[in-house]
Tab-separated table of C-alpha atoms in Angstrom:
chain	number	residue	atom	x	y	z
A	1	UNK	CA	-20.549	2.558	-7.623
A	2	UNK	CA	-19.862	2.176	-3.900
A	3	UNK	CA	-17.758	-0.488	-2.248
A	4	UNK	CA	-17.731	-1.160	1.459
A	5	UNK	CA	-15.770	-3.588	3.556
A	6	UNK	CA	-17.629	-6.910	3.634
A	7	UNK	CA	-19.653	-7.648	6.784
A	8	UNK	CA	-20.911	-11.056	5.763
A	9	UNK	CA	-18.205	-13.227	7.329
A	10	UNK	CA	-17.102	-13.369	10.954
A	11	UNK	CA	-13.755	-14.806	12.059
A	12	UNK	CA	-13.716	-17.746	14.436
A	13	UNK	CA	-11.480	-15.638	16.682
A	14	UNK	CA	-10.273	-12.028	16.506
A	15	UNK	CA	-7.367	-11.132	14.242
A	16	UNK	CA	-4.535	-10.607	16.780
A	17	UNK	CA	-3.638	-6.995	16.030
A	18	UNK	CA	-4.293	-5.416	19.447
A	19	UNK	CA	-5.336	-1.768	19.297
A	20	UNK	CA	-7.885	0.616	20.740
A	21	UNK	CA	-9.209	0.847	17.190
A	22	UNK	CA	-10.757	-2.026	15.236
A	23	UNK	CA	-7.568	-2.851	13.344
A	24	UNK	CA	-8.144	-6.603	13.414
A	25	UNK	CA	-11.696	-6.244	12.115
A	26	UNK	CA	-10.583	-3.895	9.337
A	27	UNK	CA	-7.839	-6.345	8.366
A	28	UNK	CA	-10.271	-9.276	8.342
A	29	UNK	CA	-12.772	-7.479	6.133
A	30	UNK	CA	-10.098	-6.169	3.774
A	31	UNK	CA	-8.559	-9.601	3.178
A	32	UNK	CA	-12.006	-11.200	2.884
A	33	UNK	CA	-12.931	-8.663	0.192
A	34	UNK	CA	-10.350	-10.255	-2.133
A	35	UNK	CA	-11.590	-13.778	-1.470
A	36	UNK	CA	-15.168	-12.618	-2.077
A	37	UNK	CA	-14.181	-10.961	-5.371
A	38	UNK	CA	-12.567	-14.196	-6.552
A	39	UNK	CA	-15.261	-16.463	-5.101
A	40	UNK	CA	-18.626	-14.738	-4.616
A	41	UNK	CA	-19.867	-17.785	-2.679
A	42	UNK	CA	-17.306	-16.987	0.024
A	43	UNK	CA	-16.750	-20.632	0.861
A	44	UNK	CA	-13.088	-20.317	1.930
A	45	UNK	CA	-12.332	-17.995	4.827
A	46	UNK	CA	-8.832	-16.813	5.786
A	47	UNK	CA	-7.031	-17.617	8.995
A	48	UNK	CA	-6.914	-14.706	11.497
A	49	UNK	CA	-3.339	-15.500	12.542
A	50	UNK	CA	-2.169	-15.470	8.926
A	51	UNK	CA	-3.818	-12.094	8.419
A	52	UNK	CA	-2.019	-10.647	11.437
A	53	UNK	CA	1.304	-12.039	10.223
A	54	UNK	CA	0.695	-10.667	6.719
A	55	UNK	CA	-0.036	-7.193	8.102
A	56	UNK	CA	3.247	-7.348	10.037
A	57	UNK	CA	5.223	-9.129	7.342
A	58	UNK	CA	8.154	-6.717	7.613
A	59	UNK	CA	8.662	-7.873	11.225
A	60	UNK	CA	8.899	-11.526	10.175
A	61	UNK	CA	11.122	-11.058	7.103
A	62	UNK	CA	14.579	-12.635	7.275
A	63	UNK	CA	17.366	-12.367	4.705
A	64	UNK	CA	19.973	-15.077	5.268
A	65	UNK	CA	18.531	-15.492	8.746
A	66	UNK	CA	18.882	-11.809	9.685
A	67	UNK	CA	16.007	-9.356	10.218
A	68	UNK	CA	16.632	-6.235	8.119
A	69	UNK	CA	16.592	-2.784	9.709
A	70	UNK	CA	13.426	-1.400	8.130
A	71	UNK	CA	13.224	2.064	9.723
A	72	UNK	CA	15.529	5.017	9.207
A	73	UNK	CA	16.523	7.115	12.265
A	74	UNK	CA	14.808	10.008	10.450
A	75	UNK	CA	11.439	8.211	10.338
A	76	UNK	CA	9.870	8.961	13.711
A	77	UNK	CA	7.931	11.379	15.913
A	78	UNK	CA	9.625	14.652	16.908
A	79	UNK	CA	8.594	17.199	19.515
A	80	UNK	CA	8.169	20.766	18.253
A	81	UNK	CA	7.311	23.992	20.054
A	82	UNK	CA	3.550	23.435	19.889
A	83	UNK	CA	3.232	19.649	19.758
A	84	UNK	CA	4.603	16.868	17.576
A	85	UNK	CA	5.337	16.030	13.951
A	86	UNK	CA	6.005	12.739	12.185
A	87	UNK	CA	8.634	12.460	9.451
A	88	UNK	CA	9.598	9.744	6.991
A	89	UNK	CA	13.129	9.340	5.671
A	90	UNK	CA	13.508	5.673	4.701
A	91	UNK	CA	14.363	6.524	1.097
A	92	UNK	CA	17.702	8.355	0.668
A	93	UNK	CA	16.149	11.092	-1.484
A	94	UNK	CA	13.469	11.731	1.137
A	95	UNK	CA	16.083	11.875	3.909
A	96	UNK	CA	18.087	14.355	1.829
A	97	UNK	CA	14.995	16.518	1.279
A	98	UNK	CA	14.177	16.411	4.994
A	99	UNK	CA	17.644	17.706	5.876
A	100	UNK	CA	17.500	20.330	3.117
A	101	UNK	CA	14.132	21.583	4.342
A	102	UNK	CA	15.646	22.152	7.774
A	103	UNK	CA	18.771	23.832	6.370
A	104	UNK	CA	21.036	20.982	7.471
A	105	UNK	CA	24.060	19.471	5.707
A	106	UNK	CA	23.616	16.162	3.805
A	107	UNK	CA	25.286	14.139	6.560
A	108	UNK	CA	23.271	15.566	9.467
A	109	UNK	CA	22.047	12.952	11.920
A	110	UNK	CA	18.960	12.508	14.054
A	111	UNK	CA	20.260	14.703	16.889
A	112	UNK	CA	20.708	17.669	14.575
A	113	UNK	CA	17.310	17.125	12.992
A	114	UNK	CA	15.745	16.989	16.445
A	115	UNK	CA	17.397	20.250	17.491
A	116	UNK	CA	16.106	22.086	14.426
A	117	UNK	CA	12.604	20.718	14.802
A	118	UNK	CA	12.471	21.521	18.524
A	119	UNK	CA	12.757	25.224	17.653
A	120	UNK	CA	9.883	25.244	15.131
A	121	UNK	CA	6.130	24.970	15.199
A	122	UNK	CA	4.482	21.954	13.609
A	123	UNK	CA	3.106	24.108	10.797
A	124	UNK	CA	6.461	25.767	10.037
A	125	UNK	CA	8.380	22.479	10.170
A	126	UNK	CA	5.890	20.696	7.925
A	127	UNK	CA	5.811	23.522	5.391
A	128	UNK	CA	9.608	23.772	5.150
A	129	UNK	CA	10.169	20.035	4.774
A	130	UNK	CA	7.336	19.497	2.296
A	131	UNK	CA	8.483	22.491	0.245
A	132	UNK	CA	11.906	20.839	-0.085
A	133	UNK	CA	10.316	17.584	-1.270
A	134	UNK	CA	10.471	15.797	2.084
A	135	UNK	CA	7.809	14.085	4.142
A	136	UNK	CA	6.424	15.525	7.362
A	137	UNK	CA	2.970	15.752	8.917
A	138	UNK	CA	1.695	17.375	12.114
A	139	UNK	CA	0.329	15.020	14.757
A	140	UNK	CA	-3.282	16.163	14.994
A	141	UNK	CA	-6.267	15.252	17.122
A	142	UNK	CA	-9.179	13.328	15.639
A	143	UNK	CA	-11.557	15.464	13.537
A	144	UNK	CA	-14.836	13.568	13.545
A	145	UNK	CA	-16.614	15.949	11.185
A	146	UNK	CA	-13.903	15.488	8.574
A	147	UNK	CA	-14.024	11.709	8.963
A	148	UNK	CA	-17.804	11.765	8.608
A	149	UNK	CA	-17.401	13.732	5.372
A	150	UNK	CA	-14.810	11.289	4.047
A	151	UNK	CA	-17.050	8.331	4.863
A	152	UNK	CA	-19.712	10.003	2.734
A	153	UNK	CA	-17.605	8.943	-0.256
A	154	UNK	CA	-17.008	5.345	-1.355
A	155	UNK	CA	-14.253	3.468	0.408
A	156	UNK	CA	-13.069	2.363	-3.016
A	157	UNK	CA	-14.603	4.307	-5.874
A	158	UNK	CA	-15.268	2.502	-9.154
A	159	UNK	CA	-16.209	4.529	-12.243
A	160	UNK	CA	-16.373	3.887	-15.955
A	161	UNK	CA	-13.895	6.180	-17.715
A	162	UNK	CA	-13.847	4.936	-21.330
A	163	UNK	CA	-15.816	2.972	-23.895
A	164	UNK	CA	-14.352	-0.181	-25.412
A	165	UNK	CA	-15.593	-3.664	-26.348
A	166	UNK	CA	-16.120	-6.299	-23.688
A	167	UNK	CA	-13.056	-8.421	-22.954
A	168	UNK	CA	-13.987	-11.791	-21.458
A	169	UNK	CA	-11.618	-13.139	-18.856
A	170	UNK	CA	-9.508	-16.018	-20.105
A	171	UNK	CA	-10.306	-19.531	-18.873
A	172	UNK	CA	-8.346	-20.099	-15.672
A	173	UNK	CA	-7.675	-22.796	-13.119
A	174	UNK	CA	-8.961	-22.789	-9.516
A	175	UNK	CA	-5.414	-22.168	-8.288
A	176	UNK	CA	-4.898	-19.192	-10.617
A	177	UNK	CA	-8.251	-17.489	-11.337
A	178	UNK	CA	-6.510	-14.421	-12.817
A	179	UNK	CA	-4.229	-16.375	-15.150
A	180	UNK	CA	-3.769	-14.473	-18.392
A	181	UNK	CA	-4.471	-11.058	-16.813
A	182	UNK	CA	-1.572	-8.681	-17.421
A	183	UNK	CA	-0.848	-5.991	-14.833
A	184	UNK	CA	1.596	-3.079	-15.114
A	185	UNK	CA	2.656	-2.153	-11.584
A	186	UNK	CA	3.712	1.492	-11.148
A	187	UNK	CA	3.746	1.501	-7.353
A	188	UNK	CA	6.254	1.634	-4.525
A	189	UNK	CA	6.486	1.175	-0.743
A	190	UNK	CA	3.667	-1.012	0.722
A	191	UNK	CA	0.038	-0.379	-0.251
A	192	UNK	CA	0.365	-0.548	-4.045
A	193	UNK	CA	2.837	-3.464	-3.963
A	194	UNK	CA	0.495	-5.381	-1.618
A	195	UNK	CA	-2.326	-4.882	-4.141
A	196	UNK	CA	-0.229	-6.145	-7.048
A	197	UNK	CA	1.298	-8.959	-4.957
A	198	UNK	CA	-2.276	-10.092	-4.271
A	199	UNK	CA	-3.149	-10.041	-7.983
A	200	UNK	CA	0.011	-12.024	-8.731
A	201	UNK	CA	-0.913	-14.563	-6.032
A	202	UNK	CA	-4.221	-15.085	-7.864
A	203	UNK	CA	-2.309	-15.864	-11.060
A	204	UNK	CA	-1.988	-12.498	-12.824
A	205	UNK	CA	1.164	-11.705	-14.810
A	206	UNK	CA	2.432	-8.653	-12.918
A	207	UNK	CA	5.286	-6.567	-14.333
A	208	UNK	CA	6.572	-3.975	-11.886
A	209	UNK	CA	8.293	-0.953	-13.431
A	210	UNK	CA	10.716	1.180	-11.407
A	211	UNK	CA	12.855	4.176	-12.385
A	212	UNK	CA	16.544	3.192	-12.573
A	213	UNK	CA	17.664	6.174	-10.462
A	214	UNK	CA	15.426	5.360	-7.451
A	215	UNK	CA	16.293	1.883	-6.188
A	216	UNK	CA	13.849	0.178	-3.889
A	217	UNK	CA	15.196	-0.910	-0.487
A	218	UNK	CA	16.038	-4.586	-0.875
A	219	UNK	CA	14.009	-5.710	2.132
A	220	UNK	CA	10.930	-3.886	0.886
A	221	UNK	CA	11.099	-5.544	-2.529
A	222	UNK	CA	11.590	-8.976	-0.945
A	223	UNK	CA	8.630	-8.318	1.356
A	224	UNK	CA	6.125	-7.402	-1.371
A	225	UNK	CA	7.600	-8.598	-4.679
A	226	UNK	CA	6.255	-12.164	-4.594
A	227	UNK	CA	5.222	-13.573	-7.948
A	228	UNK	CA	6.011	-10.427	-9.936
A	229	UNK	CA	8.604	-9.634	-12.542
A	230	UNK	CA	10.711	-6.515	-11.952
A	231	UNK	CA	12.010	-4.214	-14.686
A	232	UNK	CA	13.670	-0.806	-14.860
A	233	UNK	CA	12.314	1.876	-17.171
A	234	UNK	CA	12.419	5.648	-16.911
A	235	UNK	CA	8.890	6.433	-18.075
A	236	UNK	CA	9.631	10.168	-18.028
A	237	UNK	CA	11.915	9.684	-21.043
A	238	UNK	CA	10.580	6.484	-22.593
A	239	UNK	CA	6.805	6.686	-22.467
A	240	UNK	CA	6.448	4.978	-25.880
A	241	UNK	CA	7.805	1.751	-24.365
A	242	UNK	CA	5.388	2.066	-21.453
A	243	UNK	CA	2.498	2.699	-23.846
A	244	UNK	CA	3.492	-0.422	-25.780
A	245	UNK	CA	3.245	-2.403	-22.543
A	246	UNK	CA	-0.092	-0.839	-21.642
A	247	UNK	CA	-1.520	-1.602	-25.087
A	248	UNK	CA	-1.212	-5.310	-24.259
A	249	UNK	CA	-2.078	-5.010	-20.563
A	250	UNK	CA	-5.388	-5.394	-18.765
A	251	UNK	CA	-4.616	-3.400	-15.630
A	252	UNK	CA	-2.306	-0.586	-14.592
A	253	UNK	CA	-1.858	0.220	-10.901
A	254	UNK	CA	-0.701	3.754	-10.058
A	255	UNK	CA	0.928	4.608	-6.741
A	256	UNK	CA	2.611	7.917	-7.537
A	257	UNK	CA	1.292	11.309	-6.460
A	258	UNK	CA	-1.390	12.782	-8.747
A	259	UNK	CA	0.930	15.719	-9.550
A	260	UNK	CA	3.717	13.339	-10.560
A	261	UNK	CA	1.306	11.368	-12.737
A	262	UNK	CA	0.216	14.586	-14.457
A	263	UNK	CA	3.860	15.518	-15.096
A	264	UNK	CA	4.448	12.095	-16.668
A	265	UNK	CA	1.265	12.171	-18.736
A	266	UNK	CA	-0.111	9.228	-16.753
A	267	UNK	CA	-3.264	10.609	-15.165
A	268	UNK	CA	-6.235	8.253	-15.276
A	269	UNK	CA	-7.879	10.499	-17.859
A	270	UNK	CA	-4.888	10.497	-20.191
A	271	UNK	CA	-4.405	6.748	-19.799
A	272	UNK	CA	-8.079	6.065	-20.507
A	273	UNK	CA	-7.844	8.239	-23.617
A	274	UNK	CA	-4.883	6.308	-25.016
A	275	UNK	CA	-5.875	2.867	-23.715
A	276	UNK	CA	-9.665	2.711	-23.295
A	277	UNK	CA	-9.576	-1.018	-22.518
A	278	UNK	CA	-7.625	-0.650	-19.262
A	279	UNK	CA	-8.691	-1.112	-15.676
A	280	UNK	CA	-6.832	1.735	-13.958
A	281	UNK	CA	-6.232	1.468	-10.219
A	282	UNK	CA	-5.063	4.582	-8.377
A	283	UNK	CA	-3.834	4.863	-4.817
A	284	UNK	CA	-2.725	8.038	-3.013
A	285	UNK	CA	-2.027	9.090	0.559
A	286	UNK	CA	-4.780	11.692	0.718
A	287	UNK	CA	-7.937	12.092	-1.400
A	288	UNK	CA	-8.023	14.403	-4.377
A	289	UNK	CA	-5.816	15.391	-7.266
A	290	UNK	CA	-3.609	17.599	-5.071
A	291	UNK	CA	-2.587	14.847	-2.631
A	292	UNK	CA	0.943	15.552	-1.359
A	293	UNK	CA	3.527	12.862	-0.694
A	294	UNK	CA	2.547	10.607	2.153
A	295	UNK	CA	2.963	7.289	3.913
A	296	UNK	CA	0.879	5.230	6.314
A	297	UNK	CA	2.724	6.611	9.360
A	298	UNK	CA	2.089	10.220	8.278
A	299	UNK	CA	-1.608	9.589	7.674
A	300	UNK	CA	-1.880	8.003	11.126
A	301	UNK	CA	-0.358	11.197	12.542
A	302	UNK	CA	-2.499	13.619	10.561
A	303	UNK	CA	-5.800	11.768	11.077
A	304	UNK	CA	-5.653	11.573	14.886
A	305	UNK	CA	-4.852	7.854	15.043
A	306	UNK	CA	-1.462	8.505	16.639
A	307	UNK	CA	-3.031	10.237	19.638
A	308	UNK	CA	-5.686	7.548	20.005
A	309	UNK	CA	-2.884	4.961	20.099
A	310	UNK	CA	-0.816	6.892	22.669
A	311	UNK	CA	0.214	4.756	25.627
A	312	UNK	CA	0.559	7.681	28.025
A	313	UNK	CA	-1.565	10.534	26.507
A	314	UNK	CA	1.609	12.656	26.337
A	315	UNK	CA	3.481	11.079	23.420
A	316	UNK	CA	1.892	9.869	20.181
A	317	UNK	CA	1.720	6.169	19.351
A	318	UNK	CA	1.125	3.965	16.325
A	319	UNK	CA	-1.069	1.121	15.145
A	320	UNK	CA	0.274	-2.414	15.641
A	321	UNK	CA	0.952	-2.661	11.903
A	322	UNK	CA	0.991	-0.490	8.795
A	323	UNK	CA	-2.703	-1.285	8.664
A	324	UNK	CA	-3.759	1.565	6.385
A	325	UNK	CA	-1.272	0.441	3.753
A	326	UNK	CA	-2.169	-3.230	3.877
A	327	UNK	CA	-5.925	-2.640	4.007
A	328	UNK	CA	-5.763	-0.239	1.077
A	329	UNK	CA	-3.768	-2.804	-0.891
A	330	UNK	CA	-6.245	-5.641	-0.377
A	331	UNK	CA	-9.263	-3.405	-0.973
A	332	UNK	CA	-7.761	-2.056	-4.190
A	333	UNK	CA	-6.975	-5.580	-5.425
A	334	UNK	CA	-10.571	-6.633	-4.766
A	335	UNK	CA	-11.869	-3.608	-6.670
A	336	UNK	CA	-9.585	-4.407	-9.624
A	337	UNK	CA	-10.997	-7.941	-9.789
A	338	UNK	CA	-14.521	-6.542	-9.694
A	339	UNK	CA	-13.704	-4.074	-12.471
A	340	UNK	CA	-12.235	-6.858	-14.630
A	341	UNK	CA	-15.503	-8.748	-14.291
A	342	UNK	CA	-17.493	-5.645	-15.225
A	343	UNK	CA	-15.258	-5.098	-18.239
A	344	UNK	CA	-15.896	-8.703	-19.260
A	345	UNK	CA	-19.666	-8.222	-18.957
A	346	UNK	CA	-20.141	-4.604	-20.038
A	347	UNK	CA	-16.962	-3.543	-21.796
A	348	UNK	CA	-15.341	-0.200	-21.128
A	349	UNK	CA	-12.327	1.126	-19.283
A	350	UNK	CA	-12.663	1.411	-15.501
A	351	UNK	CA	-11.045	3.468	-12.757
A	352	UNK	CA	-10.849	2.188	-9.174
A	353	UNK	CA	-9.246	4.365	-6.536
A	354	UNK	CA	-8.861	4.924	-2.839
A	355	UNK	CA	-6.527	6.712	-0.422
A	356	UNK	CA	-4.863	5.876	2.863
A	357	UNK	CA	-6.727	8.775	4.478
A	358	UNK	CA	-10.068	7.364	3.311
A	359	UNK	CA	-9.124	4.002	4.841
A	360	UNK	CA	-8.166	5.837	8.050
A	361	UNK	CA	-11.615	7.446	8.163
A	362	UNK	CA	-13.176	3.993	7.793
A	363	UNK	CA	-11.133	2.680	10.715
A	364	UNK	CA	-11.986	5.720	12.837
A	365	UNK	CA	-15.686	5.111	12.218
A	366	UNK	CA	-15.569	1.504	13.464
A	367	UNK	CA	-16.166	0.482	17.105
A	368	UNK	CA	-13.246	1.057	19.456
A	369	UNK	CA	-12.251	0.043	22.967
A	370	UNK	CA	-10.717	1.843	25.923
A	371	UNK	CA	-7.601	-0.351	25.898
A	372	UNK	CA	-6.096	-2.900	23.489
A	373	UNK	CA	-7.343	-6.415	24.221
A	374	UNK	CA	-4.888	-9.156	25.126
A	375	UNK	CA	-4.889	-11.646	22.259
A	376	UNK	CA	-3.076	-14.966	21.938
A	377	UNK	CA	-1.164	-15.614	18.727
A	378	UNK	CA	-0.267	-18.848	16.976
A	379	UNK	CA	3.184	-19.581	15.515
A	380	UNK	CA	3.696	-17.650	12.291
A	381	UNK	CA	3.464	-19.707	9.088
A	382	UNK	CA	6.471	-18.903	6.918
A	383	UNK	CA	7.991	-19.970	3.613
A	384	UNK	CA	11.489	-19.697	2.198
A	385	UNK	CA	12.862	-18.627	-1.190
A	386	UNK	CA	16.233	-18.443	-2.819
A	387	UNK	CA	16.579	-14.991	-4.426
A	388	UNK	CA	19.857	-13.940	-6.063
A	389	UNK	CA	21.820	-16.282	-3.839
A	390	UNK	CA	20.087	-15.134	-0.650
A	391	UNK	CA	17.806	-17.182	1.581
A	392	UNK	CA	14.621	-15.181	2.141
A	393	UNK	CA	12.073	-16.118	4.806
A	394	UNK	CA	8.659	-14.502	4.600
A	395	UNK	CA	5.122	-15.127	5.846
A	396	UNK	CA	2.555	-17.286	4.098
A	397	UNK	CA	-0.262	-15.580	2.162
A	398	UNK	CA	-3.465	-14.552	3.944
A	399	UNK	CA	-5.991	-14.458	1.083
A	400	UNK	CA	-8.019	-17.638	0.541
A	401	UNK	CA	-10.464	-18.928	-2.070
A	402	UNK	CA	-11.406	-22.491	-3.082
A	403	UNK	CA	-8.286	-23.955	-4.668
A	404	UNK	CA	-5.968	-21.159	-3.522
A	405	UNK	CA	-2.306	-22.172	-3.209
A	406	UNK	CA	-0.693	-22.246	0.200
A	407	UNK	CA	2.404	-20.269	-0.743
A	408	UNK	CA	3.600	-17.337	-2.824
A	409	UNK	CA	5.749	-17.627	-5.899
A	410	UNK	CA	9.254	-16.354	-5.206
A	411	UNK	CA	10.178	-12.708	-5.750
A	412	UNK	CA	12.493	-11.959	-8.650
A	413	UNK	CA	15.660	-9.951	-8.178
A	414	UNK	CA	14.805	-6.240	-8.302
A	415	UNK	CA	15.239	-4.798	-11.813
A	416	UNK	CA	16.394	-8.132	-13.300
A	417	UNK	CA	13.692	-8.582	-15.961
A	418	UNK	CA	13.152	-6.923	-19.346
A	419	UNK	CA	10.367	-4.341	-19.647
A	420	UNK	CA	8.368	-6.650	-21.936
A	421	UNK	CA	5.624	-9.238	-21.732
A	422	UNK	CA	6.582	-12.901	-21.928
């Protein structure tokens, strides 16, 4: 089954995400895909300014009135002997692996990293860092033949992977059309958490599971944890408890690398074998079962987007938001809703999956302009929560359907809930 980004609705004004590429249009269609999945009549359209704010939610987040520092000094572009690379070191273990891959001590700073990278080729630097478990990608030029090939595959692929009886959706209210749907969230960073945040906004009971030894940056959890419960469980050593949760769940969302899922016994095939009633949603950086570690910024670099967004043709640039992440999250959420409806009508277990690189190919195939257009923006709609004694300010939700609420439910404190259904 193929899914494409909806073309049936047109915004009253462009989504203000100025770029040479059609970032605003991609964002509009991605958010609309969720509303259309919840309300096939499409009678409630989102606000373009809210979509832009949602895609840049990290820039509007305040904790006790202070904007958190969301980027590590090791997450940036670096010049190498034959061009540029992009690295990502926001997580401490990724920063440690980056330094190790370059043969640097654990306390090495950005200057030392830059010196080591300046003496290497992009290929050598990427290979060394990735081999050590770090994140690095060469900044490449656009490859139109590769993008054409990627667009030959569904943007979000939906396949039946198991046989099981039909499970009708529970009666729900207009404000919470997914009430009663249980979702196990095994994702991190942005794209997967945006997908599960969207399902929670529509009323699903979302339980996010994180390993105790890899804490999530506080700002990131507060930015994408709305409406979910948060529990700690090391699934590598306690898979029986996870399987007990999955036995009573409707959906599991996977955001770990395919190789890591295989190591944990959590590939879509193994999950479908043990739990044939599940809708399984899988997200990776690159397509295929050998996808390495990756983030939105690295996929922008590898796909040619960074050069297309360059302001001076000499140094790479970036999209006005982590648009691949956010678009993938909304598209995956829409596909999950569609798969739940198919399970209700036809039965079976279903797999929906996409990758950031596939979303990048979609963006690269859309119309583009010579220069970013000047676009006026409205004041950002925000809401406030009290979380663990802190005052958190975040943006209002972008997705709309008839009866949709105007605000998120508050995030829970990270890791504060039991790994059990209520």
